[in-house]
Amino acid sequence: MDDTDGMKGAGGAGSAAQGPFAECVLCQKPTEYPESHKGVTLCPVCEWHEAQRTACSG
């Protein structure tokens, strides 16, 4: 019964995001942004790498 509740939660989260997603400009994987999003779109992994690269090290 607990597994069913987990699936409902996951299904609810997945159903919130609908429509075609924009591709990441670096790796071409789907992003969390819709295709209509303007500007640079990065997938979560590339976005994290970009943040690490541009973070202040000092």
Coordinates of N, CA and C in Angstrom, one line a residue:
M1 N 0.8 -1.2 0.0 CA 0.0 0.0 0.0 C 0.9 1.3 0.0
D2 N 2.0 1.2 0.7 CA 2.9 2.4 0.7 C 3.5 2.6 -0.7
D3 N 3.7 1.5 -1.5 CA 4.3 1.7 -2.8 C 3.3 2.5 -3.7
T4 N 2.0 2.2 -3.6 CA 1.0 2.9 -4.4 C 1.0 4.4 -4.1
D5 N 1.1 4.7 -2.8 CA 1.1 6.1 -2.4 C 2.4 6.8 -3.0
G6 N 3.5 6.1 -3.0 CA 4.7 6.7 -3.6 C 4.5 6.9 -5.1
M7 N 3.8 6.0 -5.8 CA 3.6 6.2 -7.2 C 2.7 7.3 -7.5
K8 N 1.7 7.5 -6.6 CA 0.8 8.7 -6.8 C 1.5 10.0 -6.7
G9 N 2.4 10.0 -5.7 CA 3.2 11.2 -5.5 C 4.1 11.5 -6.7
A10 N 4.7 10.5 -7.3 CA 5.6 10.6 -8.4 C 4.8 11.0 -9.6
G11 N 3.6 10.3 -9.8 CA 2.8 10.6 -11.0 C 2.3 12.1 -10.9
G12 N 2.0 12.5 -9.7 CA 1.5 13.9 -9.6 C 2.5 14.9 -10.0
A13 N 3.8 14.6 -9.6 CA 4.9 15.6 -9.9 C 5.1 15.5 -11.4
G14 N 5.1 14.4 -12.0 CA 5.3 14.3 -13.4 C 4.3 14.9 -14.3
S15 N 3.0 14.8 -13.8 CA 1.9 15.4 -14.6 C 1.9 16.9 -14.5
A16 N 2.6 17.5 -13.6 CA 2.6 19.0 -13.5 C 3.4 19.6 -14.7
A17 N 4.4 18.9 -15.2 CA 5.2 19.3 -16.3 C 4.7 18.7 -17.6
Q18 N 4.1 19.5 -18.5 CA 3.5 19.0 -19.7 C 4.1 19.7 -20.9
G19 N 3.9 19.0 -22.0 CA 4.4 19.6 -23.3 C 5.8 19.3 -23.6
P20 N 6.2 19.7 -24.8 CA 7.6 19.4 -25.3 C 8.6 20.3 -24.5
F21 N 9.7 19.7 -24.2 CA 10.7 20.4 -23.5 C 11.9 20.8 -24.4
A22 N 12.5 22.0 -24.0 CA 13.6 22.5 -24.8 C 14.8 21.5 -24.6
E23 N 15.7 21.5 -25.6 CA 16.9 20.7 -25.4 C 18.0 21.5 -24.8
C24 N 18.9 20.9 -24.1 CA 20.0 21.5 -23.5 C 20.9 21.9 -24.6
V25 N 21.5 23.2 -24.5 CA 22.3 23.7 -25.6 C 23.7 23.0 -25.6
L26 N 24.1 22.3 -24.5 CA 25.4 21.7 -24.4 C 25.3 20.2 -24.7
C27 N 24.3 19.5 -24.2 CA 24.3 18.0 -24.4 C 23.1 17.5 -25.2
Q28 N 22.2 18.4 -25.5 CA 20.9 18.1 -26.2 C 20.0 17.2 -25.5
K29 N 20.1 17.0 -24.2 CA 19.2 16.2 -23.4 C 18.0 17.1 -23.1
P30 N 16.8 16.6 -22.8 CA 15.7 17.4 -22.4 C 15.9 18.2 -21.1
T31 N 15.4 19.4 -21.1 CA 15.5 20.2 -19.9 C 14.2 20.3 -19.2
E32 N 14.1 21.0 -18.1 CA 12.9 21.2 -17.4 C 12.1 22.4 -17.9
Y33 N 12.6 23.0 -19.0 CA 12.0 24.2 -19.5 C 11.2 23.9 -20.8
P34 N 10.1 24.6 -21.0 CA 9.3 24.3 -22.2 C 10.1 24.8 -23.4
E35 N 9.7 24.3 -24.6 CA 10.3 24.8 -25.9 C 10.2 26.3 -26.1
S36 N 9.1 26.8 -25.5 CA 8.9 28.3 -25.7 C 9.7 29.1 -24.9
H37 N 10.5 28.6 -24.0 CA 11.4 29.3 -23.1 C 12.5 30.0 -23.9
K38 N 12.7 31.3 -23.7 CA 13.7 32.1 -24.4 C 15.0 32.1 -23.6
G39 N 16.1 32.2 -24.4 CA 17.4 32.2 -23.8 C 18.0 30.8 -23.7
V40 N 19.1 30.7 -23.0 CA 19.9 29.5 -23.0 C 19.2 28.5 -22.0
T41 N 19.0 27.3 -22.5 CA 18.4 26.3 -21.7 C 19.4 25.2 -21.4
L42 N 19.6 24.8 -20.2 CA 20.5 23.8 -19.8 C 19.8 22.7 -19.0
C43 N 20.2 21.5 -19.2 CA 19.6 20.4 -18.4 C 20.1 20.6 -16.9
P44 N 19.5 19.9 -16.0 CA 20.0 20.1 -14.6 C 21.5 19.7 -14.4
V45 N 22.0 18.7 -15.1 CA 23.4 18.4 -14.9 C 24.3 19.4 -15.4
C46 N 24.0 19.9 -16.7 CA 24.9 21.0 -17.3 C 24.7 22.3 -16.5
E47 N 23.5 22.5 -16.0 CA 23.3 23.7 -15.2 C 24.2 23.7 -13.9
W48 N 24.3 22.5 -13.3 CA 25.1 22.4 -12.1 C 26.5 22.5 -12.4
H49 N 27.0 21.9 -13.5 CA 28.4 22.1 -14.0 C 28.7 23.5 -14.3
E50 N 27.8 24.2 -14.9 CA 28.1 25.6 -15.2 C 28.2 26.5 -13.9
A51 N 27.3 26.2 -13.0 CA 27.4 26.9 -11.7 C 28.7 26.6 -11.0
Q52 N 29.2 25.4 -11.0 CA 30.4 25.0 -10.4 C 31.6 25.8 -11.1
R53 N 31.5 25.8 -12.5 CA 32.6 26.5 -13.2 C 32.7 28.0 -13.0
T54 N 31.5 28.6 -12.8 CA 31.5 30.1 -12.7 C 31.5 30.5 -11.2
A55 N 31.4 29.6 -10.3 CA 31.4 30.0 -8.9 C 32.7 30.7 -8.5
C56 N 32.6 31.6 -7.6 CA 33.8 32.2 -7.1 C 34.6 31.3 -6.2
S57 N 35.9 31.1 -6.5 CA 36.7 30.1 -5.8 C 37.4 30.8 -4.6
G58 N 37.3 32.1 -4.4 CA 38.1 32.7 -3.4 C 37.4 33.3 -2.4

